[in-house]
Short mmCIF file of C-alpha atoms in Angstrom, two decimals:
data_model
loop_
_atom_site.label_atom_id
_atom_site.label_comp_id
_atom_site.label_asym_id
_atom_site.label_seq_id
_atom_site.Cartn_x
_atom_site.Cartn_y
_atom_site.Cartn_z
CA MET A 1 8.76 -22.29 -5.90
CA TRP A 2 5.25 -20.85 -5.53
CA LYS A 3 5.19 -17.22 -4.40
CA PRO A 4 2.34 -15.08 -3.07
CA GLU A 5 1.24 -12.05 -5.03
CA LEU A 6 2.49 -8.67 -3.81
CA LEU A 7 -0.45 -6.24 -3.95
CA ALA A 8 0.11 -2.49 -3.66
CA PRO A 9 -2.08 0.61 -3.39
CA ALA A 10 -2.50 3.05 -6.27
CA LYS A 11 -3.90 6.48 -5.41
CA ASN A 12 -3.46 7.65 -9.00
CA LEU A 13 -1.72 6.74 -12.24
CA GLU A 14 1.69 7.81 -10.95
CA ARG A 15 1.39 5.56 -7.88
CA LEU A 16 0.27 2.66 -10.10
CA GLN A 17 3.33 3.06 -12.30
CA VAL A 18 5.65 3.39 -9.29
CA ALA A 19 4.17 0.33 -7.56
CA ILE A 20 4.65 -1.92 -10.58
CA THR A 21 8.10 -0.50 -11.37
CA TYR A 22 9.22 -1.29 -7.81
CA GLY A 23 7.94 -4.85 -7.75
CA ALA A 24 4.18 -5.11 -7.22
CA ASP A 25 2.44 -8.03 -8.95
CA ALA A 26 -0.91 -6.23 -8.73
CA VAL A 27 -2.41 -2.92 -7.65
CA TYR A 28 -5.76 -1.98 -6.16
CA LEU A 29 -7.35 1.37 -6.87
CA GLY A 30 -10.60 3.30 -6.84
CA GLY A 31 -12.65 4.83 -9.59
CA GLN A 32 -14.44 8.11 -9.09
CA ASN A 33 -17.39 6.43 -7.37
CA TYR A 34 -18.27 3.46 -5.16
CA GLY A 35 -14.99 3.18 -3.24
CA LEU A 36 -13.85 3.94 0.32
CA ARG A 37 -11.19 6.56 -0.45
CA ALA A 38 -13.21 9.53 -1.67
CA ARG A 39 -10.31 11.90 -0.91
CA ALA A 40 -7.81 9.98 -3.06
CA ASP A 41 -7.21 11.27 -6.58
CA ASN A 42 -8.93 8.17 -7.94
CA PHE A 43 -9.08 7.10 -11.57
CA SER A 44 -11.08 8.52 -14.43
CA PRO A 45 -12.01 5.96 -17.11
CA GLU A 46 -9.19 7.34 -19.26
CA ASP A 47 -6.59 7.01 -16.51
CA LEU A 48 -7.90 3.56 -15.64
CA GLN A 49 -7.45 2.46 -19.25
CA ARG A 50 -3.88 3.77 -19.23
CA GLY A 51 -3.24 2.08 -15.90
CA VAL A 52 -4.60 -1.29 -17.01
CA THR A 53 -2.51 -1.12 -20.18
CA PHE A 54 0.65 -0.22 -18.23
CA ALA A 55 0.04 -3.05 -15.78
CA HIS A 56 -0.84 -5.76 -18.27
CA GLU A 57 2.12 -4.94 -20.49
CA ARG A 58 4.31 -5.73 -17.46
CA GLY A 59 2.44 -8.84 -16.32
CA ALA A 60 0.68 -7.14 -13.41
CA LYS A 61 -3.01 -7.05 -12.48
CA VAL A 62 -5.46 -4.29 -11.56
CA TYR A 63 -8.25 -4.60 -8.98
CA VAL A 64 -10.90 -1.87 -8.57
CA THR A 65 -12.62 -1.10 -5.27
CA LEU A 66 -16.44 -1.12 -5.21
CA ASN A 67 -16.62 -1.55 -1.46
CA ALA A 68 -18.51 1.52 -0.20
CA PHE A 69 -21.80 0.77 1.56
CA LEU A 70 -24.35 1.67 -1.11
CA HIS A 71 -27.95 2.85 -0.80
CA ASP A 72 -30.63 2.21 -3.41
CA GLU A 73 -30.11 5.60 -5.04
CA ASP A 74 -26.44 4.73 -5.63
CA PHE A 75 -27.30 1.98 -8.11
CA SER A 76 -28.73 4.05 -10.97
CA GLU A 77 -25.47 3.98 -12.97
CA PHE A 78 -23.72 1.15 -11.15
CA GLY A 79 -24.42 -1.54 -13.73
CA ASP A 80 -23.07 0.64 -16.53
CA TYR A 81 -19.92 1.24 -14.52
CA CYS A 82 -19.40 -2.50 -14.00
CA GLN A 83 -19.73 -3.07 -17.73
CA LEU A 84 -17.18 -0.31 -18.33
CA LEU A 85 -14.73 -2.02 -15.94
CA GLU A 86 -15.20 -5.27 -17.82
CA GLN A 87 -14.57 -3.52 -21.14
CA LEU A 88 -11.41 -1.97 -19.70
CA ASN A 89 -10.26 -5.49 -18.80
CA VAL A 90 -9.73 -4.96 -15.08
CA ASP A 91 -8.79 -8.22 -13.36
CA ALA A 92 -11.23 -8.13 -10.41
CA VAL A 93 -13.38 -5.85 -8.27
CA ILE A 94 -13.32 -5.59 -4.48
CA VAL A 95 -16.81 -5.74 -2.93
CA SER A 96 -18.27 -5.81 0.58
CA ASP A 97 -22.05 -6.00 -0.01
CA LEU A 98 -24.21 -8.91 -1.16
CA GLY A 99 -26.52 -6.67 -3.15
CA VAL A 100 -23.58 -5.15 -4.97
CA MET A 101 -22.30 -8.64 -5.77
CA ARG A 102 -25.66 -9.61 -7.21
CA VAL A 103 -25.71 -6.61 -9.54
CA ILE A 104 -22.13 -7.30 -10.64
CA ASN A 105 -22.91 -10.93 -11.41
CA ASN A 106 -26.09 -9.98 -13.29
CA CYS A 107 -24.44 -7.45 -15.58
CA SER A 108 -20.84 -8.65 -16.02
CA ASN A 109 -18.35 -11.48 -15.71
CA LEU A 110 -16.04 -9.56 -13.38
CA LYS A 111 -14.15 -11.57 -10.77
CA ILE A 112 -15.10 -10.61 -7.22
CA HIS A 113 -12.78 -10.24 -4.24
CA LEU A 114 -14.48 -9.90 -0.85
CA SER A 115 -13.46 -6.65 0.83
CA THR A 116 -12.02 -6.63 4.32
CA GLN A 117 -15.01 -4.39 5.11
CA ALA A 118 -17.17 -7.54 5.07
CA SER A 119 -15.23 -8.65 8.15
CA CYS A 120 -14.76 -12.30 7.19
CA LEU A 121 -13.14 -13.77 10.29
CA ASN A 122 -14.01 -17.49 10.34
CA GLY A 123 -14.23 -20.58 8.19
CA TYR A 124 -18.04 -20.70 8.19
CA ALA A 125 -18.24 -17.22 6.72
CA ALA A 126 -15.45 -18.06 4.27
CA ARG A 127 -17.33 -21.08 2.93
CA LEU A 128 -20.56 -19.10 2.66
CA TRP A 129 -18.91 -16.31 0.67
CA ALA A 130 -17.35 -18.90 -1.62
CA ARG A 131 -20.84 -20.30 -2.31
CA PHE A 132 -21.92 -16.80 -3.35
CA GLY A 133 -19.25 -16.84 -6.05
CA VAL A 134 -16.52 -14.82 -4.41
CA ASP A 135 -13.17 -15.65 -6.04
CA ARG A 136 -10.96 -14.33 -3.22
CA LEU A 137 -11.39 -13.46 0.45
CA ILE A 138 -9.63 -10.40 1.87
CA LEU A 139 -9.82 -11.35 5.52
CA GLY A 140 -10.41 -8.98 8.39
CA ARG A 141 -7.16 -7.79 9.94
CA GLU A 142 -8.13 -9.43 13.22
CA VAL A 143 -7.34 -12.90 11.76
CA SER A 144 -3.91 -14.48 12.27
CA ILE A 145 -1.92 -16.12 9.49
CA THR A 146 -2.41 -19.51 11.15
CA GLU A 147 -6.18 -19.04 11.34
CA ALA A 148 -6.25 -18.01 7.69
CA GLY A 149 -4.27 -21.09 6.71
CA GLN A 150 -6.65 -23.32 8.66
CA MET A 151 -9.64 -21.78 6.84
CA ARG A 152 -8.00 -22.51 3.52
CA ALA A 153 -7.03 -26.08 4.46
CA LYS A 154 -10.50 -26.93 5.78
CA PHE A 155 -12.17 -25.57 2.66
CA SER A 156 -9.91 -27.72 0.47
CA ALA A 157 -10.59 -30.83 2.58
CA GLU A 158 -14.36 -30.33 2.35
CA ASN A 159 -14.31 -29.37 -1.34
CA PRO A 160 -11.63 -31.55 -2.98
CA GLN A 161 -12.99 -30.89 -6.48
CA ALA A 162 -13.11 -27.12 -6.06
CA ALA A 163 -10.35 -24.67 -6.82
CA PRO A 164 -8.27 -23.75 -3.74
CA LEU A 165 -9.71 -20.91 -1.69
CA GLU A 166 -7.81 -17.69 -2.43
CA ILE A 167 -6.99 -15.69 0.69
CA GLU A 168 -5.53 -12.20 0.79
CA MET A 169 -4.14 -10.58 3.94
CA PHE A 170 -2.65 -7.21 4.83
CA ILE A 171 1.11 -7.30 5.39
CA HIS A 172 1.87 -3.61 5.89
CA GLY A 173 0.34 -0.22 6.63
CA ALA A 174 -2.02 1.76 8.81
CA MET A 175 -4.44 -0.11 11.03
CA CYS A 176 -7.99 0.88 11.98
CA MET A 177 -8.94 0.76 15.66
CA ALA A 178 -12.45 -0.39 14.71
CA TYR A 179 -13.25 -3.94 13.67
CA SER A 180 -12.46 -4.14 9.95
CA GLY A 181 -13.00 -0.42 9.55
CA HIS A 182 -16.59 -0.35 10.83
CA CYS A 183 -16.20 3.04 12.46
CA THR A 184 -18.51 6.01 13.01
CA ILE A 185 -16.19 8.51 14.72
CA SER A 186 -15.78 10.47 11.49
CA ASN A 187 -19.57 10.63 11.14
CA TYR A 188 -19.86 12.09 14.64
CA THR A 189 -17.00 14.58 14.51
CA ALA A 190 -17.28 15.77 10.90
CA GLY A 191 -20.52 14.44 9.45
CA ARG A 192 -18.55 12.34 6.97
CA ASP A 193 -19.33 8.65 6.66
CA SER A 194 -16.20 6.50 6.81
CA ASN A 195 -18.07 3.57 5.29
CA ARG A 196 -19.06 5.59 2.24
CA GLY A 197 -15.61 7.01 1.49
CA GLY A 198 -15.50 10.05 3.79
CA CYS A 199 -13.26 9.04 6.70
CA ILE A 200 -11.18 11.93 8.05
CA GLN A 201 -9.20 9.69 10.45
CA SER A 202 -10.63 11.22 13.59
CA CYS A 203 -9.07 8.39 15.63
CA ARG A 204 -5.61 9.84 15.02
CA LEU A 205 -6.32 12.82 17.29
CA PRO A 206 -5.69 12.99 21.05
CA TYR A 207 -8.83 13.16 23.20
CA GLN A 208 -9.72 14.26 26.72
CA LEU A 209 -12.69 12.61 28.38
CA SER A 210 -13.75 15.90 29.96
CA SER A 211 -12.45 19.44 30.36
CA GLU A 212 -11.64 18.70 34.02
CA ASP A 213 -9.65 15.60 33.18
CA SER A 214 -6.12 16.23 31.92
CA THR A 215 -5.64 12.60 30.87
CA ILE A 216 -5.08 12.23 27.14
CA THR A 217 -6.72 9.24 25.48
CA PHE A 218 -5.37 7.75 22.27
CA MET A 219 -7.31 5.60 19.82
CA SER A 220 -4.76 5.40 17.02
CA SER A 221 -3.07 2.09 16.24
CA LYS A 222 0.56 1.48 15.54
CA ASP A 223 1.37 0.57 11.95
CA LEU A 224 1.43 -3.01 10.75
CA TRP A 225 4.51 -4.62 9.32
CA GLY A 226 4.76 -8.31 8.52
CA ILE A 227 8.33 -8.42 7.28
CA TYR A 228 9.27 -10.99 9.93
CA GLN A 229 6.26 -13.18 9.08
CA VAL A 230 6.93 -13.59 5.34
CA GLY A 231 7.79 -17.27 5.80
CA ASP A 232 4.47 -17.90 7.57
CA PHE A 233 2.54 -16.47 4.61
CA PHE A 234 4.36 -18.98 2.39
CA LYS A 235 3.74 -21.84 4.82
CA HIS A 236 -0.02 -21.26 4.86
CA HIS A 237 -0.31 -20.45 1.14
CA ILE A 238 -1.77 -16.98 1.58
CA CYS A 239 -2.13 -16.05 -2.08
CA SER A 240 -1.83 -12.27 -1.85
CA LEU A 241 0.06 -9.97 0.53
CA LYS A 242 -1.51 -6.53 0.61
CA ILE A 243 0.12 -3.19 1.39
CA GLU A 244 -2.26 -0.56 2.79
CA GLY A 245 -1.96 3.06 1.72
CA ARG A 246 -4.02 4.52 -1.12
CA MET A 247 -3.51 7.96 0.46
CA LYS A 248 0.26 7.55 0.80
CA SER A 249 3.12 9.05 -1.23
CA SER A 250 5.03 7.54 -4.13
CA PHE A 251 7.98 7.22 -1.74
CA TYR A 252 5.92 5.02 0.60
CA VAL A 253 4.66 2.91 -2.32
CA ALA A 254 8.12 2.45 -3.83
CA MET A 255 9.89 1.57 -0.59
CA THR A 256 7.25 -0.88 0.65
CA CYS A 257 7.02 -2.60 -2.74
CA LYS A 258 10.79 -2.87 -3.01
CA ALA A 259 11.14 -4.16 0.55
CA TYR A 260 8.50 -6.87 0.36
CA ARG A 261 9.53 -7.82 -3.19
CA ARG A 262 13.04 -8.49 -1.89
CA ALA A 263 11.73 -10.49 1.06
CA ILE A 264 9.33 -12.61 -0.99
CA ASP A 265 11.88 -13.38 -3.69
CA ALA A 266 14.65 -14.12 -1.19
CA TYR A 267 12.46 -16.46 0.83
CA SER A 268 11.39 -18.36 -2.28
CA GLN A 269 15.07 -18.92 -3.08
CA GLY A 270 16.05 -19.86 0.48
CA GLU A 271 18.08 -16.67 0.85
CA LEU A 272 16.12 -14.64 3.42
CA THR A 273 18.84 -14.38 6.05
CA PRO A 274 18.63 -12.44 9.35
CA GLU A 275 21.10 -9.94 7.89
CA LEU A 276 18.93 -9.34 4.81
CA LEU A 277 15.84 -9.00 7.01
CA GLN A 278 17.60 -6.29 8.99
CA GLU A 279 18.49 -4.46 5.79
CA ILE A 280 14.91 -4.68 4.50
CA ALA A 281 13.49 -3.59 7.85
CA ALA A 282 15.79 -0.54 7.78
CA ASP A 283 14.28 0.45 4.42
CA LEU A 284 10.80 0.20 5.94
CA GLN A 285 11.97 2.42 8.79
CA SER A 286 12.98 5.09 6.27
CA ILE A 287 9.40 5.94 5.27
CA PRO A 288 6.93 7.96 7.39
CA HIS A 289 5.24 5.62 9.87
CA ARG A 290 3.95 5.22 13.37
CA ASP A 291 5.70 2.68 15.56
CA TYR A 292 5.58 -0.72 13.88
CA PHE A 293 4.06 -3.91 15.28
CA SER A 294 2.88 -7.23 13.85
CA GLY A 295 -0.83 -6.59 14.36
CA SER A 296 -2.78 -9.82 14.77
CA LEU A 297 -0.62 -11.76 12.32
CA GLU A 298 0.71 -13.99 15.13
CA THR A 299 -1.39 -13.25 18.22
CA ALA A 300 -4.32 -10.92 18.83
CA ALA A 301 -3.30 -7.28 19.12
CA GLY A 302 -3.42 -6.02 22.71
CA GLU A 303 -3.08 -2.70 24.50
CA GLY A 304 0.51 -2.45 23.27
CA SER A 305 -0.89 -1.84 19.78
CA VAL A 306 -1.96 1.72 20.67
CA PHE A 307 0.25 4.43 19.21
CA GLU A 308 0.70 7.03 21.93
CA GLN A 309 1.32 10.10 19.84
CA ALA A 310 2.88 12.02 22.71
CA ALA A 311 5.76 9.56 22.61
CA GLY A 312 6.63 9.95 18.95
CA ASN A 313 5.67 11.35 15.59
CA ASN A 314 4.68 9.88 12.26
CA THR A 315 8.21 10.06 10.90
CA GLY A 316 10.85 8.00 9.12
CA THR A 317 14.61 8.06 9.01
CA HIS A 318 14.75 9.74 5.58
CA ASP A 319 12.94 12.53 3.76
CA TYR A 320 11.40 11.96 0.35
CA LEU A 321 13.05 14.34 -2.10
CA GLY A 322 11.46 13.74 -5.49
CA MET A 323 11.05 11.63 -8.60
CA VAL A 324 12.92 11.40 -11.88
CA LEU A 325 10.71 12.81 -14.63
CA ASP A 326 13.04 12.22 -17.56
CA THR A 327 16.62 11.37 -18.45
CA THR A 328 18.87 12.10 -21.41
CA GLU A 329 22.50 11.24 -22.04
CA GLU A 330 23.46 14.57 -20.46
CA ALA A 331 20.92 15.29 -17.70
CA ILE A 332 18.35 13.98 -15.22
CA ALA A 333 15.19 16.02 -14.66
CA ILE A 334 13.71 15.74 -11.16
CA LYS A 335 10.31 16.84 -9.80
CA LEU A 336 10.95 17.90 -6.21
CA VAL A 337 8.70 17.49 -3.19
CA GLU A 338 11.34 19.08 -0.93
CA PRO A 339 13.86 21.86 -1.70
CA LEU A 340 17.28 20.89 -3.05
CA SER A 341 20.58 22.78 -2.81
CA VAL A 342 24.05 22.39 -4.25
CA GLY A 343 26.04 20.37 -1.73
CA ASP A 344 23.13 18.18 -0.57
CA LYS A 345 23.72 14.44 -0.33
CA VAL A 346 20.95 12.38 -1.86
CA GLU A 347 20.18 8.74 -2.57
CA PHE A 348 18.63 7.46 -5.79
CA ILE A 349 16.33 4.54 -4.96
CA LEU A 350 16.39 2.01 -7.79
CA PRO A 351 13.86 -0.85 -8.07
CA HIS A 352 16.70 -3.35 -7.64
CA GLY A 353 19.95 -3.18 -5.73
CA GLN A 354 21.36 -0.66 -3.32
CA PRO A 355 20.65 3.09 -3.42
CA ILE A 356 23.10 5.23 -5.39
CA ASN A 357 24.64 7.84 -3.11
CA TYR A 358 25.30 11.15 -4.82
CA GLN A 359 26.42 14.61 -3.77
CA VAL A 360 24.85 17.42 -5.76
CA ASN A 361 27.65 19.51 -7.20
CA SER A 362 25.58 21.54 -9.66
CA LEU A 363 21.96 22.30 -10.47
CA PHE A 364 20.31 23.62 -13.60
CA SER A 365 16.89 25.01 -14.40
CA VAL A 366 14.86 23.39 -17.18
CA VAL A 367 16.17 26.08 -19.57
CA GLY A 368 19.80 25.29 -18.69
CA GLU A 369 20.51 28.14 -16.27
CA GLU A 370 22.93 27.18 -13.50
CA ILE A 371 21.39 27.66 -10.04
CA ASN A 372 22.29 26.92 -6.43
CA PHE A 373 18.82 26.09 -5.10
CA MET A 374 15.40 24.89 -6.21
CA ARG A 375 12.26 25.21 -4.11
CA LYS A 376 9.92 22.31 -3.33
CA ASP A 377 7.49 21.40 -6.12
CA GLY A 378 9.95 22.77 -8.67
CA ILE A 379 11.63 20.89 -11.52
CA VAL A 380 15.41 20.84 -11.54
CA CYS A 381 18.13 19.13 -13.58
CA ILE A 382 21.42 17.56 -12.60
CA THR A 383 24.24 16.38 -14.83
CA LYS A 384 24.05 12.69 -15.68
CA VAL A 385 27.42 11.27 -14.64
CA PRO A 386 28.48 7.62 -15.20
CA GLU A 387 27.49 6.46 -11.71
CA LEU A 388 23.92 7.52 -12.45
CA ALA A 389 23.66 5.56 -15.71
CA GLN A 390 21.04 3.21 -14.16
CA VAL A 391 18.72 6.06 -13.21
CA HIS A 392 15.54 6.33 -15.30
CA GLN A 393 12.02 7.76 -15.17
CA LEU A 394 9.90 6.90 -12.09
CA HIS A 395 13.00 6.38 -9.95
CA LEU A 396 12.81 8.14 -6.59
CA LEU A 397 15.27 10.12 -4.48
CA ARG A 398 15.59 10.66 -0.76
CA LEU A 399 17.79 12.97 1.25
CA SER A 400 20.66 11.30 3.10
CA PRO A 401 20.53 12.00 6.84
CA SER A 402 23.85 12.65 8.54
CA LYS A 403 23.16 9.89 11.07
CA VAL A 404 20.30 7.45 11.43
CA GLU A 405 19.61 5.55 14.61
CA ILE A 406 17.10 2.81 13.83
CA THR A 407 15.06 1.49 16.73
CA ALA A 408 12.50 -1.29 16.67
CA PRO A 409 11.39 -4.23 18.78
CA TYR A 410 13.95 -6.35 16.90
CA SER A 411 17.70 -6.36 16.65
CA MET A 412 18.43 -3.65 14.13
CA VAL A 413 21.39 -1.85 12.60
CA THR A 414 22.62 1.71 12.34
CA GLY A 415 22.59 3.02 8.77
CA SER A 416 22.80 6.19 6.76
#
């Protein structure tokens, strides 16, 4: 059965490797210029070459963002950069500007995906962009799955000899309160242009309209999840399902990739049961997030889409503990992002199957000294026992909470 592509964010080479290890069919990332995430680590040419090689060896693709709003002075080295991307064998570039597209087409044979920043929201715009040679449309997040499917069907009916219109939609992640990210709050509050890679997420702060008014105004959106709409993406042949989050942690990348990989594969095999959906949704609850909602995937987002920060925090049910750096027959070396103590209960998150629950009975430094505690950002070793035989590099760990109450606008379960 046909399956949509699962597309994941890659802030850096580590995130790229984690995304593909945990099930992504493709990743999108930024180079050191021309993208909209200037504060991400971003990829040097050397890291990009390593990332493309890692991806292609595993049957995955790499898309590079060139979607910042460029001025004339930004083009002096742009053509050379496009030629470099072609030489590195990237699979496509993500673009929002017609002038940028023209330069790309003049100097390379790179495939072009239309950025969501172009705010393509209707079939007329979709057909126009296709005439300009765009290979895929990343629709604005204000479009529903049904509307996207209708765009695709109408294009095929009017162009029976043409290749089907590729449509990509966001399935998970943070949402912008502005239309397709066309926001200037960051410019006003910090002098940093969100449309040229400098957004500081000013909308996430609480605001008062005046010093005399004690009313707090929120402009931050709840987070998108489309886990309950996976079947609709299949029905309307949306070719790529995109996870937002190039500023997010490896934990976020791994858990979202694993969750949506499970859902996509299960649906394609007729095995996506309500019970499995609950289990997958619980995994998505484990990562840091605002309250979840379905965005405009079914109906237009209304006032209930606002995340009122006074009512909750950007938290998940579990804490990210660290990542496996290396394994031997005797030991597992872990890079910690939180402190770890003897006696802690942890979960190893594997790309497939259930987490491995493990109680830490002993810890060792990298020189073999037995210790009781390791600080965050340290490297620590544990003994490799038989139940951890499946654990390898790039596998993640999370701390086991004593009790987890999962709440959502759906029937959920209590887990640990």
